[in-house]
Coordinates of N, CA and C in Angstrom, one line a residue:
M1 N -13.1 14.3 3.4 CA -12.9 12.4 4.0 C -12.9 12.5 5.2
R2 N -13.4 10.8 5.5 CA -13.4 10.9 7.0 C -12.6 9.6 7.4
I3 N -11.7 9.5 8.4 CA -10.5 8.8 8.7 C -10.9 7.9 9.8
V4 N -10.7 6.5 9.9 CA -10.9 6.0 11.1 C -8.9 5.8 11.3
I5 N -7.8 6.2 12.9 CA -6.6 5.2 13.0 C -6.5 4.5 14.2
A6 N -6.0 3.8 14.2 CA -5.5 2.4 15.6 C -4.1 2.6 15.1
E7 N -3.6 3.0 16.4 CA -2.8 3.1 16.6 C -1.5 3.0 18.0
D8 N -1.4 1.8 18.4 CA -1.3 1.5 20.0 C -0.2 2.8 20.4
A9 N 1.0 3.1 19.8 CA 1.7 4.6 20.7 C 0.9 5.5 20.2
V10 N 0.9 5.9 21.8 CA 0.0 7.3 21.8 C 0.3 8.8 21.3
L11 N 1.9 8.4 20.9 CA 2.1 9.9 20.6 C 2.4 9.5 19.2
L12 N 2.8 9.0 18.0 CA 2.6 8.6 16.9 C 1.3 8.4 16.6
R13 N -0.3 8.1 17.3 CA -0.9 8.3 16.8 C -2.0 9.9 17.1
V14 N -1.7 10.3 18.4 CA -2.0 11.8 18.6 C -1.1 12.7 17.4
G15 N 0.3 12.3 16.5 CA 0.6 13.0 15.9 C 0.1 12.9 15.0
I16 N -0.4 11.9 14.5 CA -1.4 11.4 12.3 C -2.5 12.1 12.7
V17 N -3.2 12.4 14.2 CA -4.4 12.5 13.5 C -4.5 14.3 13.7
R18 N -3.6 15.1 13.9 CA -3.2 16.1 13.9 C -2.7 17.0 12.9
L19 N -2.1 15.9 11.9 CA -1.4 15.9 10.7 C -2.1 15.5 9.4
L20 N -3.4 15.1 9.8 CA -4.4 15.2 9.2 C -5.6 15.6 8.9
E21 N -6.0 16.1 10.6 CA -7.0 17.1 10.5 C -6.2 18.7 10.0
A22 N -5.0 18.9 9.9 CA -4.5 20.4 9.7 C -4.7 20.4 7.9
E23 N -4.4 19.0 7.7 CA -4.7 19.2 6.1 C -6.3 18.7 5.3
G24 N -7.2 19.5 6.6 CA -8.3 19.5 6.7 C -9.7 17.4 6.2
Y25 N -8.8 17.1 6.8 CA -9.2 15.5 6.8 C -10.5 15.4 8.3
E26 N -11.3 14.6 8.0 CA -12.3 14.5 9.8 C -12.0 13.1 10.2
V27 N -10.7 13.1 11.6 CA -10.9 11.7 11.8 C -11.2 11.9 12.6
V28 N -12.7 10.4 12.5 CA -14.1 10.1 13.6 C -13.6 9.7 14.6
A29 N -12.5 8.8 14.7 CA -11.6 7.9 15.8 C -10.4 7.5 15.7
A30 N -10.2 7.1 16.7 CA -8.3 7.7 17.4 C -8.0 6.5 18.6
V31 N -7.8 4.8 17.8 CA -8.2 3.9 18.4 C -6.6 3.4 18.5
G32 N -6.7 2.5 20.1 CA -5.7 1.9 20.5 C -5.1 0.5 20.1
D33 N -6.0 -0.3 19.7 CA -6.0 -1.8 19.5 C -6.7 -2.2 18.1
A34 N -6.6 -3.3 18.3 CA -7.2 -3.5 16.7 C -9.1 -3.9 17.6
E35 N -9.2 -3.8 18.4 CA -10.8 -4.7 18.1 C -11.5 -3.5 18.3
A36 N -10.5 -2.5 18.6 CA -11.9 -1.0 18.4 C -12.1 -0.6 17.2
L37 N -10.7 -1.0 16.7 CA -10.7 -0.9 14.4 C -12.2 -1.4 14.6
L38 N -12.0 -2.5 14.7 CA -13.2 -2.4 14.2 C -14.5 -2.3 13.9
A39 N -14.5 -2.2 15.4 CA -15.7 -1.6 15.9 C -15.6 -0.1 15.7
S40 N -15.2 1.1 15.7 CA -15.0 2.3 15.1 C -15.0 1.9 13.0
V41 N -14.9 1.5 12.6 CA -15.1 1.2 11.5 C -17.0 1.0 11.2
E42 N -17.3 -0.4 11.2 CA -18.0 -0.7 11.4 C -19.2 1.0 11.8
E43 N -19.4 1.2 12.6 CA -19.5 2.5 13.1 C -19.2 3.5 12.5
H44 N -18.8 4.0 11.9 CA -18.4 5.7 10.8 C -18.9 5.5 9.7
R45 N -18.2 4.1 9.2 CA -17.8 3.5 8.0 C -17.2 4.7 7.2
P46 N -15.9 4.7 7.9 CA -15.2 5.7 7.0 C -14.6 5.9 5.3
T47 N -14.2 7.1 4.6 CA -13.0 6.0 3.4 C -12.1 5.4 3.8
L48 N -12.0 6.2 5.2 CA -10.6 5.7 5.2 C -10.1 4.6 6.5
A49 N -9.3 3.3 6.5 CA -9.0 2.6 8.2 C -7.8 3.6 7.7
L50 N -6.9 3.4 8.8 CA -5.7 3.4 8.7 C -4.7 3.0 9.6
T51 N -4.3 1.8 9.9 CA -4.0 0.9 10.9 C -2.5 0.8 11.0
D52 N -1.9 -0.4 12.2 CA -1.0 0.0 12.3 C -1.0 -1.7 12.0
V53 N 0.3 -3.1 12.3 CA 0.4 -4.0 11.8 C 0.4 -4.9 12.9
R54 N 1.4 -4.4 13.9 CA 1.3 -4.8 15.5 C 0.8 -4.5 16.7
M55 N 0.0 -4.9 17.2 CA -1.2 -4.4 17.7 C -1.6 -5.1 19.4
P56 N -2.0 -4.3 20.4 CA -2.1 -4.9 21.5 C -3.6 -6.0 21.4
P57 N -3.3 -6.9 21.7 CA -2.9 -7.8 22.9 C -1.4 -8.7 22.8
G58 N -1.2 -8.9 21.6 CA -0.3 -9.9 21.4 C 0.7 -9.1 21.0
F59 N 1.0 -8.1 20.4 CA 1.4 -7.4 19.2 C 2.4 -8.2 18.3
R60 N 1.1 -9.1 17.9 CA 1.9 -9.4 16.2 C 1.5 -9.6 15.2
D61 N 0.6 -9.4 14.9 CA 0.0 -8.9 13.3 C -1.6 -9.0 13.9
E62 N -2.5 -8.5 14.7 CA -3.8 -8.4 14.9 C -4.1 -6.9 14.0
G63 N -3.5 -5.8 14.3 CA -3.9 -4.9 12.7 C -4.0 -5.3 11.6
L64 N -3.1 -6.5 11.7 CA -3.6 -6.4 10.1 C -4.4 -7.6 9.9
Q65 N -4.2 -8.9 10.9 CA -6.1 -8.9 11.0 C -7.2 -8.4 11.1
A66 N -7.4 -7.5 11.3 CA -8.6 -5.9 11.3 C -8.3 -5.5 9.8
A67 N -7.0 -5.5 9.2 CA -7.1 -4.9 7.9 C -8.0 -5.8 6.9
L68 N -7.9 -7.0 7.1 CA -8.1 -7.9 6.4 C -9.7 -8.6 6.9
K69 N -10.1 -8.3 7.6 CA -11.8 -8.6 7.7 C -11.9 -7.1 7.4
I70 N -11.6 -5.5 8.0 CA -12.0 -4.7 7.1 C -12.5 -4.9 5.6
R71 N -11.2 -5.7 4.9 CA -11.9 -5.5 3.6 C -12.6 -7.0 3.1
E72 N -13.1 -7.5 4.2 CA -13.8 -8.5 3.4 C -15.5 -8.3 4.0
R73 N -15.0 -7.1 5.4 CA -16.9 -6.9 5.4 C -17.0 -5.9 4.9
F74 N -16.4 -4.6 5.1 CA -16.7 -3.1 4.3 C -15.6 -2.5 3.2
P75 N -15.5 -3.6 1.6 CA -15.1 -3.2 0.4 C -15.0 -1.8 0.6
E76 N -16.0 -0.8 0.1 CA -16.2 0.5 0.0 C -14.7 1.3 0.8
V77 N -14.7 0.1 1.9 CA -13.7 1.6 3.1 C -12.2 0.9 3.0
A78 N -11.2 2.6 2.6 CA -9.9 1.8 1.6 C -8.6 1.6 2.8
V79 N -7.8 1.0 2.5 CA -7.4 1.2 3.6 C -5.3 1.1 3.9
L80 N -4.7 1.7 4.7 CA -3.6 2.6 4.4 C -3.2 1.9 6.1
V81 N -2.4 0.3 5.9 CA -1.7 0.0 6.5 C -0.4 0.2 7.6
L82 N 0.2 0.7 8.1 CA 1.3 1.4 8.6 C 2.0 0.1 9.4
S83 N 3.5 0.0 9.0 CA 4.3 -1.4 9.3 C 5.8 -1.0 10.0
Q84 N 6.7 -1.5 11.1 CA 7.8 -0.5 12.1 C 8.2 -0.9 10.4
Y85 N 8.4 -2.2 10.3 CA 9.1 -2.9 9.4 C 9.1 -3.8 8.7
V86 N 9.6 -3.5 7.7 CA 10.2 -4.3 6.5 C 9.1 -5.8 6.5
E87 N 7.7 -6.1 6.9 CA 7.5 -7.2 7.1 C 7.0 -7.6 5.5
E88 N 7.8 -8.9 4.9 CA 7.0 -9.3 3.7 C 5.7 -9.5 3.5
R89 N 5.8 -11.0 4.7 CA 4.9 -12.4 4.5 C 3.3 -11.1 4.9
Y90 N 3.3 -9.8 5.0 CA 2.2 -9.4 6.0 C 1.4 -8.3 4.5
A91 N 2.5 -7.6 3.3 CA 2.5 -7.4 2.0 C 1.9 -7.9 1.3
V92 N 2.4 -9.7 1.1 CA 2.2 -10.6 0.5 C 0.7 -10.7 0.6
R93 N 0.4 -10.9 2.1 CA -0.9 -11.7 2.8 C -1.8 -10.0 1.8
L94 N -1.8 -8.9 2.5 CA -2.6 -7.6 2.2 C -3.1 -8.4 0.6
L95 N -1.9 -8.4 -0.1 CA -2.3 -8.1 -1.5 C -2.4 -9.1 -2.8
S96 N -2.7 -10.4 -1.7 CA -3.3 -11.4 -2.7 C -4.3 -12.2 -2.7
G97 N -5.0 -10.7 -2.5 CA -6.6 -10.2 -3.4 C -7.7 -9.6 -3.2
R98 N -8.5 -8.4 -3.6 CA -8.6 -7.1 -4.2 C -7.7 -5.7 -4.0
T99 N -7.4 -6.0 -4.7 CA -5.5 -5.0 -4.3 C -6.2 -2.5 -4.6
R100 N -7.3 -2.8 -4.8 CA -8.5 -1.6 -5.0 C -8.4 -0.8 -3.7
A101 N -7.8 0.9 -4.0 CA -8.3 1.6 -2.3 C -6.9 0.3 -1.4
L102 N -5.8 0.0 -1.2 CA -5.4 -0.1 0.0 C -3.9 0.3 -0.6
G103 N -2.8 0.2 0.9 CA -1.7 0.9 1.0 C -1.1 0.2 2.1
Y104 N 0.3 0.0 2.2 CA 0.7 -1.2 2.7 C 2.5 0.0 2.8
L105 N 2.7 0.8 4.3 CA 3.9 1.8 4.7 C 5.0 1.6 5.8
L106 N 5.9 2.0 5.9 CA 6.5 1.7 6.5 C 6.0 3.2 7.7
K107 N 6.3 3.2 8.8 CA 5.9 4.0 9.8 C 7.6 5.0 9.1
D108 N 8.5 5.2 9.5 CA 9.1 6.0 8.6 C 9.3 7.2 7.8
R109 N 8.3 6.2 6.8 CA 7.0 7.1 5.9 C 6.0 8.7 6.3
V110 N 5.8 8.4 7.2 CA 5.4 9.0 8.6 C 6.1 10.2 8.2
A111 N 7.4 10.2 8.7 CA 7.8 11.4 8.8 C 8.5 12.4 7.9
D112 N 7.9 12.2 6.5 CA 8.1 12.6 5.1 C 6.4 13.0 5.2
V113 N 5.9 14.2 5.0 CA 3.9 14.5 5.4 C 3.7 14.4 4.2
D114 N 4.3 15.2 3.1 CA 3.6 15.0 1.8 C 3.9 13.5 1.0
E115 N 4.8 12.7 0.8 CA 5.1 11.4 0.4 C 3.6 11.0 1.8
F116 N 3.4 10.7 2.9 CA 2.6 10.6 3.8 C 1.0 10.6 3.9
L117 N 1.1 12.3 3.4 CA -0.2 12.7 2.7 C -1.0 12.5 1.5
D118 N 0.1 12.7 -0.2 CA 0.2 11.4 -1.1 C -0.3 10.5 -0.7
A119 N 0.1 9.7 -0.7 CA -0.5 7.8 0.0 C -1.6 8.0 0.3
V120 N -1.5 9.1 1.5 CA -4.0 8.4 2.2 C -4.5 9.2 1.1
R121 N -4.1 10.1 0.4 CA -5.2 10.6 -1.1 C -5.4 9.3 -2.1
R122 N -3.8 9.0 -2.3 CA -3.9 8.0 -3.1 C -5.1 6.7 -2.9
V123 N -4.9 6.2 -1.7 CA -5.5 5.1 -1.2 C -7.1 4.9 -0.5
A124 N -7.2 6.7 -0.8 CA -8.9 6.9 -0.4 C -9.5 7.0 -1.9
E125 N -8.5 7.0 -3.0 CA -9.1 7.6 -4.1 C -9.5 5.9 -4.6
G126 N -8.7 5.1 -4.4 CA -9.1 4.1 -5.1 C -7.3 3.4 -5.9
G127 N -6.2 3.8 -5.2 CA -5.5 3.6 -5.7 C -4.6 2.4 -4.5
T128 N -3.5 1.4 -5.2 CA -3.0 0.3 -4.8 C -1.5 1.4 -4.5
V129 N -0.7 1.7 -2.7 CA 0.3 1.8 -2.9 C 1.5 1.4 -1.7
L130 N 2.6 1.0 -2.4 CA 3.8 0.2 -1.7 C 4.5 1.0 -1.3
D131 N 5.3 0.7 -0.5 CA 6.5 1.3 0.2 C 7.8 1.2 -0.3
P132 N 8.2 2.2 -0.7 CA 9.0 1.6 -1.7 C 10.9 0.4 -1.5
E133 N 10.9 1.0 0.0 CA 11.7 -0.7 0.6 C 10.8 -2.0 0.3
V134 N 9.5 -1.5 0.4 CA 9.0 -3.2 0.6 C 8.9 -4.1 -0.6
V135 N 8.7 -3.0 -1.8 CA 8.6 -3.5 -3.2 C 10.2 -3.5 -4.2
S136 N 11.0 -3.2 -3.3 CA 13.1 -2.8 -3.2 C 13.4 -4.4 -2.4
Q137 N 12.9 -4.8 -1.6 CA 13.0 -6.1 -0.8 C 12.5 -6.8 -1.8
L138 N 11.4 -6.6 -2.0 CA 10.4 -8.0 -2.6 C 10.6 -8.4 -4.0
L139 N 11.5 -7.3 -4.5 CA 12.3 -7.3 -6.1 C 13.2 -8.1 -6.1
V140 N 14.3 -7.6 -4.8 CA 15.6 -8.3 -4.5 C 15.6 -10.4 -4.3
R141 N 14.0 -10.3 -3.4 CA 14.0 -12.1 -2.8 C 13.4 -13.0 -4.8
Q142 N 12.6 -11.9 -5.2 CA 12.1 -12.7 -6.1 C 13.4 -12.4 -7.5
Q143 N 13.9 -13.3 -7.9 CA 15.2 -13.2 -8.6 C 15.0 -13.8 -8.6
G144 N 14.6 -14.2 -10.3 CA 13.9 -15.3 -10.7 C 12.4 -15.9 -11.7
D145 N 13.0 -16.5 -12.5 CA 11.2 -16.9 -13.4 C 11.4 -15.8 -14.4
P146 N 9.9 -15.3 -14.5 CA 10.0 -14.6 -15.3 C 10.5 -12.8 -16.0
L147 N 11.4 -12.8 -14.3 CA 11.6 -11.2 -13.5 C 13.2 -11.0 -13.9
E148 N 13.5 -13.1 -14.5 CA 14.3 -12.1 -14.7 C 14.8 -11.9 -16.5
R149 N 13.7 -11.9 -17.1 CA 13.2 -10.7 -18.6 C 13.5 -9.3 -18.3
I150 N 12.9 -8.7 -17.3 CA 12.8 -7.7 -17.3 C 14.5 -6.5 -17.6
T151 N 14.6 -5.8 -18.2 CA 15.9 -5.1 -18.0 C 15.8 -4.0 -16.4
A152 N 16.9 -3.3 -16.3 CA 16.7 -2.8 -15.5 C 15.9 -1.5 -15.5
R153 N 16.1 -0.8 -16.6 CA 15.1 -0.3 -17.2 C 13.4 -0.5 -16.5
E154 N 12.8 -1.0 -16.8 CA 11.5 -2.3 -16.8 C 11.9 -1.9 -14.8
R155 N 12.8 -2.3 -14.5 CA 12.6 -3.1 -13.3 C 12.4 -1.9 -12.3
D156 N 13.4 -0.9 -12.7 CA 13.1 0.8 -12.3 C 11.0 1.4 -12.6
V157 N 10.7 0.8 -13.3 CA 9.5 1.4 -13.7 C 8.8 0.4 -13.0
L158 N 9.1 -0.5 -12.9 CA 8.0 -1.8 -11.6 C 7.8 -1.6 -11.0
V159 N 9.1 -0.9 -10.5 CA 9.0 -0.5 -8.3 C 8.1 1.5 -8.6
L160 N 8.8 1.3 -9.1 CA 7.6 2.9 -9.2 C 6.3 2.6 -9.5
M161 N 5.4 1.6 -10.2 CA 4.3 1.7 -10.6 C 3.6 1.0 -9.5
A162 N 4.8 -0.3 -8.9 CA 4.2 -0.7 -7.3 C 3.7 0.0 -6.4
Q163 N 4.6 1.4 -6.7 CA 4.1 2.9 -5.3 C 3.3 3.2 -5.8
G164 N 2.7 3.2 -6.8 CA 1.2 3.4 -7.0 C 1.0 4.8 -8.5
R165 N 2.4 4.9 -8.6 CA 2.9 6.3 -9.7 C 1.6 6.1 -11.2
S166 N 1.3 7.0 -11.7 CA 0.7 7.5 -12.8 C 2.4 7.1 -13.4
N167 N 1.9 7.0 -15.3 CA 3.0 7.3 -16.2 C 3.7 8.7 -15.5
A168 N 2.8 9.8 -15.6 CA 3.4 11.0 -15.6 C 4.5 10.9 -13.8
G169 N 3.6 10.3 -13.2 CA 4.6 10.7 -12.0 C 6.6 9.4 -12.3
I170 N 6.4 9.0 -13.5 CA 7.1 7.6 -13.4 C 8.0 8.0 -14.1
A171 N 7.7 9.2 -15.0 CA 8.8 9.9 -15.9 C 9.4 10.5 -15.4
A172 N 8.5 11.8 -13.9 CA 9.3 13.1 -13.8 C 10.2 12.0 -12.9
A173 N 10.3 10.9 -12.4 CA 11.2 10.3 -11.5 C 12.9 9.6 -12.1
L174 N 11.8 9.3 -13.0 CA 13.8 8.2 -14.1 C 13.7 9.6 -15.3
V175 N 13.5 11.2 -15.6 CA 13.5 12.1 -16.3 C 13.5 11.3 -17.2
V176 N 12.8 10.5 -17.8 CA 12.7 10.2 -19.2 C 10.9 10.5 -20.1
S177 N 10.8 10.2 -21.0 CA 9.4 10.7 -21.4 C 8.1 10.1 -20.9
E178 N 7.1 10.8 -21.3 CA 6.3 9.9 -21.0 C 5.8 8.2 -22.4
S179 N 6.5 8.7 -23.5 CA 6.4 8.1 -24.0 C 7.0 6.4 -23.4
A180 N 8.0 6.7 -23.3 CA 9.3 6.0 -23.3 C 9.0 4.9 -22.0
V181 N 7.9 5.4 -20.7 CA 7.2 4.7 -19.6 C 6.7 4.0 -20.4
A182 N 5.3 4.1 -21.6 CA 4.6 3.9 -21.2 C 5.1 2.4 -22.7
K183 N 6.5 2.5 -23.2 CA 6.9 1.6 -23.8 C 7.4 0.9 -23.2
H184 N 8.4 0.8 -22.0 CA 8.4 0.4 -20.7 C 7.9 -0.9 -19.9
I185 N 6.5 0.0 -20.1 CA 5.3 -1.0 -19.3 C 4.6 -1.9 -20.5
N186 N 4.7 -1.3 -21.3 CA 4.3 -2.6 -22.1 C 5.4 -3.8 -22.0
G187 N 6.3 -3.6 -22.3 CA 7.2 -4.2 -22.4 C 7.7 -5.3 -21.2
I188 N 7.5 -4.9 -19.2 CA 7.0 -5.5 -18.7 C 5.8 -6.4 -18.8
F189 N 4.7 -6.2 -19.3 CA 3.9 -6.5 -19.5 C 4.2 -7.8 -20.6
S190 N 4.4 -7.6 -21.6 CA 4.8 -9.4 -22.3 C 6.0 -9.9 -22.3
K191 N 7.0 -9.6 -21.4 CA 7.5 -10.5 -20.3 C 6.9 -11.2 -19.8
L192 N 6.1 -11.1 -18.4 CA 5.2 -11.4 -17.6 C 3.9 -12.0 -18.1
D193 N 4.2 -11.9 -19.3 CA 2.6 -12.8 -19.6 C 1.5 -12.8 -19.3
I194 N 1.3 -11.4 -19.2 CA 0.5 -10.3 -18.6 C -0.6 -10.2 -19.9
P195 N -2.1 -10.8 -20.5 CA -2.3 -10.7 -21.6 C -3.3 -9.1 -21.7
P196 N -3.7 -8.9 -22.8 CA -4.7 -7.7 -22.8 C -5.7 -7.9 -22.1
A197 N -5.4 -6.5 -21.5 CA -6.6 -6.5 -20.6 C -7.5 -4.4 -20.3
D198 N -8.1 -4.1 -18.9 CA -8.1 -3.3 -18.6 C -6.7 -2.7 -18.3
Y199 N -6.3 -1.4 -18.4 CA -4.6 -1.0 -18.5 C -4.3 -1.3 -16.5
D200 N -5.2 -0.4 -16.2 CA -5.2 -0.9 -14.6 C -4.6 -2.0 -14.0
H201 N -5.9 -2.2 -14.4 CA -5.7 -4.2 -14.3 C -4.4 -4.4 -14.2
R202 N -3.3 -4.9 -15.1 CA -2.7 -4.6 -15.6 C -1.5 -4.3 -15.3
R203 N -1.4 -3.5 -14.3 CA -0.7 -2.4 -14.4 C -0.6 -3.3 -12.8
V204 N -1.3 -3.4 -11.8 CA -1.4 -4.4 -10.6 C -1.2 -5.8 -10.8
L205 N -1.7 -6.6 -12.0 CA -1.3 -7.9 -12.2 C 0.4 -7.9 -12.0
A206 N 0.9 -6.7 -13.0 CA 2.2 -7.2 -12.9 C 3.2 -7.0 -11.3
V207 N 2.6 -5.9 -10.7 CA 2.9 -5.8 -9.6 C 2.8 -7.0 -9.2
L208 N 2.0 -8.2 -8.7 CA 1.3 -8.8 -7.7 C 2.5 -10.6 -8.4
K209 N 3.1 -10.2 -9.4 CA 3.5 -10.8 -10.2 C 4.8 -12.0 -9.4
F210 N 5.3 -11.0 -8.8 CA 6.1 -10.7 -8.1 C 6.5 -11.2 -7.1
L211 N 5.1 -10.0 -6.1 CA 4.8 -10.6 -5.1 C 4.4 -11.9 -4.4
N212 N 3.6 -12.2 -5.1 CA 3.1 -13.6 -5.0 C 4.3 -15.0 -6.3
G213 N 4.9 -14.4 -6.5 CA 5.8 -15.1 -7.5 C 6.4 -16.0 -6.3

């Protein structure tokens, strides 16, 4: 896996580089601003681009804007966005289009090495990963409409679905059987009025129901 990293905090950038290289990944570029990120992606065409949201020169949403441009110009490149805080509007903007090979994590998640590396792997393989804190806040905000129909257990399942967990992963986290998880997921699809289609596609639609609601 070839990775481009954009992070203006030097110590964090160096730390992420060393962590990924120790795992056997090739970091082809590590830069400090959004413009350099776009140039590096164009030059190297990496498997994954990992970027902070707030980047020089304005420290507003330069990294997010770069991520959106990467999604448009280089659809084959997976994108994992890091944020210092839960910024719901950024998560919604990022997920408003194609959601394959896309992730949004809080920087604190990097401290949990196994969880961070798992997110990198899943996004690079085409999965969608959302930070649990982002999911929780969005679920609280979206108290209403079809989401009021789902049960507390279905809400737990929906949170884990949004984190990119498989049925087996959800079952392990909730200490239930995979058949029970499948039943809850089908209940979510029904209550959120998501018609039969490709199973993975329906999972993404279920998550986006509350993100864009």
